[in-house]
Amino acid sequence: MQPLSAEIQYYHHGRFSVAGGILPDAVTAYQTYGNPNPCIVFPTCYGAKLSLGSQDYLVGEGKVLDTKKYFVVTFALFCNGESSSPSNTPAPYNGPYFPFVSYEDNIRAQHAVLTKHLGVSKIFCVAGFSMGGQQAYHWPVVFPDFVERFVAICTSARTSPHNQCFLEGPKAAMLASKDFADGHYTSTPHHGIRAFGRVYCAWAYGQTWFREHQYLMGGEYPDLNSFIRERWEGRYLQYWDANDMIALLTTWQRGDISIVRDGGDYEKALKSIKANALIMPSKTDLYFPPEDSQVEVSHLRDATLHVIHSVLGHVAGGGANPVDVELISDKIHAFLNH
């Protein structure tokens, strides 16, 4: 058993096959907290980095993923800039030459870290928000006997056609920008990243949240444009590489548990999941709507649906509001102790 630490650690897989080809030295970034057993896995979502404390809203002493009670492992997705990504992979797979990586590839890599390096033989629960939730859905499909239960927050087992269409917007804004250069840029493509952020931001929150001018954040921003410029343009410019953003978005767009083993039969894939599930969509989520979750729960063997009633839209599930975090935590606590 390896020493436990909240520091970011890096596991080298060596040559690792992925859906789009090969990574000669694939790396998975992760953190560990708490005691060795039982194990809870909490992977990142789009826009999240371990180095920015993206998982902290649910992890820690006294929180629902209590590090005094559980062995919590947080994983960084491939393409997030911490695990293997276009921005940190050397030639010949650097930048736009980085191969497509699927959710299944991420799960296989995380499984290797858990079993080969951390000595974990079973996962008590996988929890995730957004892309993290899509990984939570994939875990019991890729490794059916390894996962006892999962929590999927503001997410889906398959990226819907509407969700795919939404993602085409920010992607097109980046690809068409005058400085992206088909991914061969030699300096930060400000035009592309700023355009990406502006197209994306309207989708992240509910319409009521905008109507009530909550983007002013209690006076932090004087107007909508300042909010967009700082929260969306600024943060992507500060923390993200453009090729990473596009590569990770592609993983999201192609997400579908049914292609792992059921030949595209979505209902069959859902019905085959043996793990218990807690599914928590946000009432106002514009791209993972609760109606999609209702359909998925109707096909799952053992699942509980709880809708988060929040005006925050998608970000309600990601730690944006203490009230929503408390509700989510209460539901997860009850689920874990059932």
mmCIF file of N, CA, C and O in Angstrom, residues 21-70:
data_model
loop_
_atom_site.group_PDB
_atom_site.id
_atom_site.type_symbol
_atom_site.label_atom_id
_atom_site.label_comp_id
_atom_site.label_asym_id
_atom_site.label_seq_id
_atom_site.Cartn_x
_atom_site.Cartn_y
_atom_site.Cartn_z
ATOM 1 N N GLY A 21 -5.726 5.375 -30.856
ATOM 2 C CA GLY A 21 -4.363 4.983 -31.185
ATOM 3 C C GLY A 21 -3.576 4.516 -29.971
ATOM 4 O O GLY A 21 -3.975 3.588 -29.271
ATOM 5 N N ILE A 22 -2.458 5.189 -29.698
ATOM 6 C CA ILE A 22 -1.556 4.747 -28.632
ATOM 7 C C ILE A 22 -0.929 5.958 -27.958
ATOM 8 O O ILE A 22 -0.692 6.987 -28.595
ATOM 9 N N LEU A 23 -0.681 5.827 -26.659
ATOM 10 C CA LEU A 23 0.131 6.800 -25.925
ATOM 11 C C LEU A 23 1.386 6.068 -25.459
ATOM 12 O O LEU A 23 1.289 5.102 -24.688
ATOM 13 N N PRO A 24 2.572 6.486 -25.901
ATOM 14 C CA PRO A 24 3.797 5.769 -25.558
ATOM 15 C C PRO A 24 4.108 5.749 -24.062
ATOM 16 O O PRO A 24 4.711 4.802 -23.564
ATOM 17 N N ASP A 25 3.712 6.782 -23.337
ATOM 18 C CA ASP A 25 3.935 6.829 -21.892
ATOM 19 C C ASP A 25 2.763 7.554 -21.242
ATOM 20 O O ASP A 25 2.862 8.712 -20.848
ATOM 21 N N ALA A 26 1.637 6.867 -21.158
ATOM 22 C CA ALA A 26 0.421 7.481 -20.618
ATOM 23 C C ALA A 26 0.581 7.742 -19.123
ATOM 24 O O ALA A 26 1.143 6.925 -18.390
ATOM 25 N N VAL A 27 0.073 8.885 -18.685
ATOM 26 C CA VAL A 27 0.172 9.283 -17.286
ATOM 27 C C VAL A 27 -1.217 9.614 -16.746
ATOM 28 O O VAL A 27 -1.983 10.326 -17.398
ATOM 29 N N THR A 28 -1.531 9.090 -15.568
ATOM 30 C CA THR A 28 -2.762 9.429 -14.873
ATOM 31 C C THR A 28 -2.426 10.183 -13.600
ATOM 32 O O THR A 28 -1.662 9.686 -12.758
ATOM 33 N N ALA A 29 -2.983 11.378 -13.453
ATOM 34 C CA ALA A 29 -2.803 12.179 -12.241
ATOM 35 C C ALA A 29 -3.920 11.845 -11.259
ATOM 36 O O ALA A 29 -5.080 11.680 -11.655
ATOM 37 N N TYR A 30 -3.584 11.774 -9.987
ATOM 38 C CA TYR A 30 -4.575 11.398 -8.984
ATOM 39 C C TYR A 30 -4.162 11.917 -7.610
ATOM 40 O O TYR A 30 -3.012 12.327 -7.387
ATOM 41 N N GLN A 31 -5.099 11.912 -6.692
ATOM 42 C CA GLN A 31 -4.847 12.224 -5.291
ATOM 43 C C GLN A 31 -5.487 11.150 -4.427
ATOM 44 O O GLN A 31 -6.497 10.561 -4.805
ATOM 45 N N THR A 32 -4.912 10.903 -3.250
ATOM 46 C CA THR A 32 -5.509 9.966 -2.303
ATOM 47 C C THR A 32 -5.696 10.649 -0.960
ATOM 48 O O THR A 32 -4.887 11.470 -0.542
ATOM 49 N N TYR A 33 -6.797 10.292 -0.312
ATOM 50 C CA TYR A 33 -7.117 10.842 1.004
ATOM 51 C C TYR A 33 -7.652 9.726 1.889
ATOM 52 O O TYR A 33 -8.432 8.888 1.437
ATOM 53 N N GLY A 34 -7.266 9.718 3.157
ATOM 54 C CA GLY A 34 -7.902 8.844 4.124
ATOM 55 C C GLY A 34 -7.327 7.453 4.209
ATOM 56 O O GLY A 34 -6.217 7.180 3.753
ATOM 57 N N ASN A 35 -8.121 6.568 4.805
ATOM 58 C CA ASN A 35 -7.703 5.204 5.078
ATOM 59 C C ASN A 35 -7.976 4.280 3.899
ATOM 60 O O ASN A 35 -8.804 4.597 3.044
ATOM 61 N N PRO A 36 -7.281 3.142 3.848
ATOM 62 C CA PRO A 36 -7.348 2.286 2.662
ATOM 63 C C PRO A 36 -8.715 1.713 2.298
ATOM 64 O O PRO A 36 -8.918 1.297 1.177
ATOM 65 N N ASN A 37 -9.667 1.642 3.214
ATOM 66 C CA ASN A 37 -10.913 0.945 2.892
ATOM 67 C C ASN A 37 -12.051 1.521 3.726
ATOM 68 O O ASN A 37 -11.851 1.870 4.878
ATOM 69 N N PRO A 38 -13.268 1.637 3.163
ATOM 70 C CA PRO A 38 -13.662 1.370 1.773
ATOM 71 C C PRO A 38 -13.266 2.505 0.834
ATOM 72 O O PRO A 38 -13.056 3.640 1.274
ATOM 73 N N CYS A 39 -13.201 2.189 -0.450
ATOM 74 C CA CYS A 39 -12.692 3.130 -1.442
ATOM 75 C C CYS A 39 -13.824 3.847 -2.176
ATOM 76 O O CYS A 39 -14.768 3.222 -2.655
ATOM 77 N N ILE A 40 -13.697 5.167 -2.272
ATOM 78 C CA ILE A 40 -14.590 5.981 -3.090
ATOM 79 C C ILE A 40 -13.761 6.683 -4.154
ATOM 80 O O ILE A 40 -12.741 7.314 -3.853
ATOM 81 N N VAL A 41 -14.193 6.582 -5.402
ATOM 82 C CA VAL A 41 -13.526 7.226 -6.522
ATOM 83 C C VAL A 41 -14.337 8.445 -6.942
ATOM 84 O O VAL A 41 -15.562 8.364 -7.078
ATOM 85 N N PHE A 42 -13.649 9.580 -7.140
ATOM 86 C CA PHE A 42 -14.318 10.846 -7.461
ATOM 87 C C PHE A 42 -13.532 11.549 -8.570
ATOM 88 O O PHE A 42 -12.670 12.371 -8.309
ATOM 89 N N PRO A 43 -13.814 11.225 -9.848
ATOM 90 C CA PRO A 43 -13.049 11.785 -10.969
ATOM 91 C C PRO A 43 -13.511 13.191 -11.358
ATOM 92 O O PRO A 43 -14.617 13.620 -11.016
ATOM 93 N N THR A 44 -12.679 13.877 -12.096
ATOM 94 C CA THR A 44 -12.942 15.269 -12.470
ATOM 95 C C THR A 44 -13.954 15.370 -13.614
ATOM 96 O O THR A 44 -14.267 14.401 -14.302
ATOM 97 N N CYS A 45 -14.412 16.615 -13.822
ATOM 98 C CA CYS A 45 -15.336 16.938 -14.909
ATOM 99 C C CYS A 45 -14.650 17.873 -15.896
ATOM 100 O O CYS A 45 -13.454 18.167 -15.768
ATOM 101 N N TYR A 46 -15.404 18.369 -16.878
ATOM 102 C CA TYR A 46 -14.852 19.338 -17.829
ATOM 103 C C TYR A 46 -14.538 20.640 -17.087
ATOM 104 O O TYR A 46 -15.336 21.121 -16.279
ATOM 105 N N GLY A 47 -13.379 21.204 -17.369
ATOM 106 C CA GLY A 47 -12.984 22.461 -16.740
ATOM 107 C C GLY A 47 -12.383 22.308 -15.360
ATOM 108 O O GLY A 47 -12.011 23.304 -14.731
ATOM 109 N N ALA A 48 -12.283 21.086 -14.864
ATOM 110 C CA ALA A 48 -11.784 20.849 -13.504
ATOM 111 C C ALA A 48 -10.338 20.365 -13.533
ATOM 112 O O ALA A 48 -9.925 19.626 -14.425
ATOM 113 N N LYS A 49 -9.604 20.777 -12.518
ATOM 114 C CA LYS A 49 -8.237 20.317 -12.320
ATOM 115 C C LYS A 49 -8.037 20.012 -10.842
ATOM 116 O O LYS A 49 -8.534 20.741 -9.971
ATOM 117 N N LEU A 50 -7.300 18.961 -10.560
ATOM 118 C CA LEU A 50 -6.980 18.628 -9.182
ATOM 119 C C LEU A 50 -6.217 19.766 -8.519
ATOM 120 O O LEU A 50 -6.426 20.068 -7.341
ATOM 121 N N SER A 51 -5.356 20.405 -9.268
ATOM 122 C CA SER A 51 -4.528 21.480 -8.723
ATOM 123 C C SER A 51 -5.329 22.706 -8.316
ATOM 124 O O SER A 51 -4.854 23.543 -7.548
ATOM 125 N N LEU A 52 -6.557 22.813 -8.828
ATOM 126 C CA LEU A 52 -7.425 23.944 -8.481
ATOM 127 C C LEU A 52 -8.419 23.580 -7.375
ATOM 128 O O LEU A 52 -9.294 24.389 -7.036
ATOM 129 N N GLY A 53 -8.289 22.377 -6.810
ATOM 130 C CA GLY A 53 -9.186 21.968 -5.739
ATOM 131 C C GLY A 53 -10.602 21.702 -6.199
ATOM 132 O O GLY A 53 -11.560 21.894 -5.438
ATOM 133 N N SER A 54 -10.756 21.226 -7.417
ATOM 134 C CA SER A 54 -12.083 21.063 -8.006
ATOM 135 C C SER A 54 -12.953 20.056 -7.265
ATOM 136 O O SER A 54 -14.180 20.136 -7.315
ATOM 137 N N GLN A 55 -12.334 19.101 -6.549
ATOM 138 C CA GLN A 55 -13.104 18.056 -5.878
ATOM 139 C C GLN A 55 -13.343 18.370 -4.399
ATOM 140 O O GLN A 55 -13.997 17.604 -3.704
ATOM 141 N N ASP A 56 -12.827 19.482 -3.933
ATOM 142 C CA ASP A 56 -12.828 19.757 -2.498
ATOM 143 C C ASP A 56 -14.214 19.977 -1.912
ATOM 144 O O ASP A 56 -14.406 19.835 -0.703
ATOM 145 N N TYR A 57 -15.192 20.329 -2.734
ATOM 146 C CA TYR A 57 -16.513 20.641 -2.174
ATOM 147 C C TYR A 57 -17.224 19.432 -1.571
ATOM 148 O O TYR A 57 -18.118 19.584 -0.747
ATOM 149 N N LEU A 58 -16.791 18.238 -1.950
ATOM 150 C CA LEU A 58 -17.383 17.033 -1.367
ATOM 151 C C LEU A 58 -16.392 16.199 -0.564
ATOM 152 O O LEU A 58 -16.800 15.289 0.157
ATOM 153 N N VAL A 59 -15.087 16.498 -0.692
ATOM 154 C CA VAL A 59 -14.051 15.662 -0.077
ATOM 155 C C VAL A 59 -13.419 16.355 1.122
ATOM 156 O O VAL A 59 -13.053 17.526 1.050
ATOM 157 N N GLY A 60 -13.279 15.616 2.213
ATOM 158 C CA GLY A 60 -12.587 16.158 3.378
ATOM 159 C C GLY A 60 -13.229 15.706 4.675
ATOM 160 O O GLY A 60 -14.336 15.146 4.696
ATOM 161 N N GLU A 61 -12.547 15.953 5.772
ATOM 162 C CA GLU A 61 -13.079 15.577 7.077
ATOM 163 C C GLU A 61 -14.376 16.334 7.348
ATOM 164 O O GLU A 61 -14.446 17.550 7.205
ATOM 165 N N GLY A 62 -15.405 15.589 7.719
ATOM 166 C CA GLY A 62 -16.691 16.188 8.015
ATOM 167 C C GLY A 62 -17.572 16.411 6.802
ATOM 168 O O GLY A 62 -18.748 16.775 6.949
ATOM 169 N N LYS A 63 -17.040 16.207 5.596
ATOM 170 C CA LYS A 63 -17.840 16.323 4.379
ATOM 171 C C LYS A 63 -18.387 14.948 4.004
ATOM 172 O O LYS A 63 -18.056 13.942 4.624
ATOM 173 N N VAL A 64 -19.237 14.901 2.977
ATOM 174 C CA VAL A 64 -19.917 13.644 2.687
ATOM 175 C C VAL A 64 -18.944 12.544 2.253
ATOM 176 O O VAL A 64 -19.133 11.374 2.590
ATOM 177 N N LEU A 65 -17.896 12.902 1.526
ATOM 178 C CA LEU A 65 -16.839 11.943 1.214
ATOM 179 C C LEU A 65 -15.758 12.129 2.269
ATOM 180 O O LEU A 65 -14.690 12.698 2.028
ATOM 181 N N ASP A 66 -16.086 11.663 3.469
ATOM 182 C CA ASP A 66 -15.302 11.926 4.669
ATOM 183 C C ASP A 66 -13.995 11.132 4.638
ATOM 184 O O ASP A 66 -13.999 9.902 4.595
ATOM 185 N N THR A 67 -12.893 11.850 4.672
ATOM 186 C CA THR A 67 -11.582 11.203 4.568
ATOM 187 C C THR A 67 -11.167 10.506 5.862
ATOM 188 O O THR A 67 -10.132 9.846 5.897
ATOM 189 N N LYS A 68 -11.975 10.654 6.918
ATOM 190 C CA LYS A 68 -11.742 9.847 8.123
ATOM 191 C C LYS A 68 -12.451 8.497 8.042
ATOM 192 O O LYS A 68 -12.107 7.574 8.765
ATOM 193 N N LYS A 69 -13.421 8.432 7.141
ATOM 194 C CA LYS A 69 -14.235 7.223 7.017
ATOM 195 C C LYS A 69 -13.918 6.432 5.760
ATOM 196 O O LYS A 69 -14.058 5.210 5.741
ATOM 197 N N TYR A 70 -13.514 7.140 4.698
ATOM 198 C CA TYR A 70 -13.308 6.507 3.400
ATOM 199 C C TYR A 70 -11.894 6.757 2.869
ATOM 200 O O TYR A 70 -11.239 7.733 3.242
#
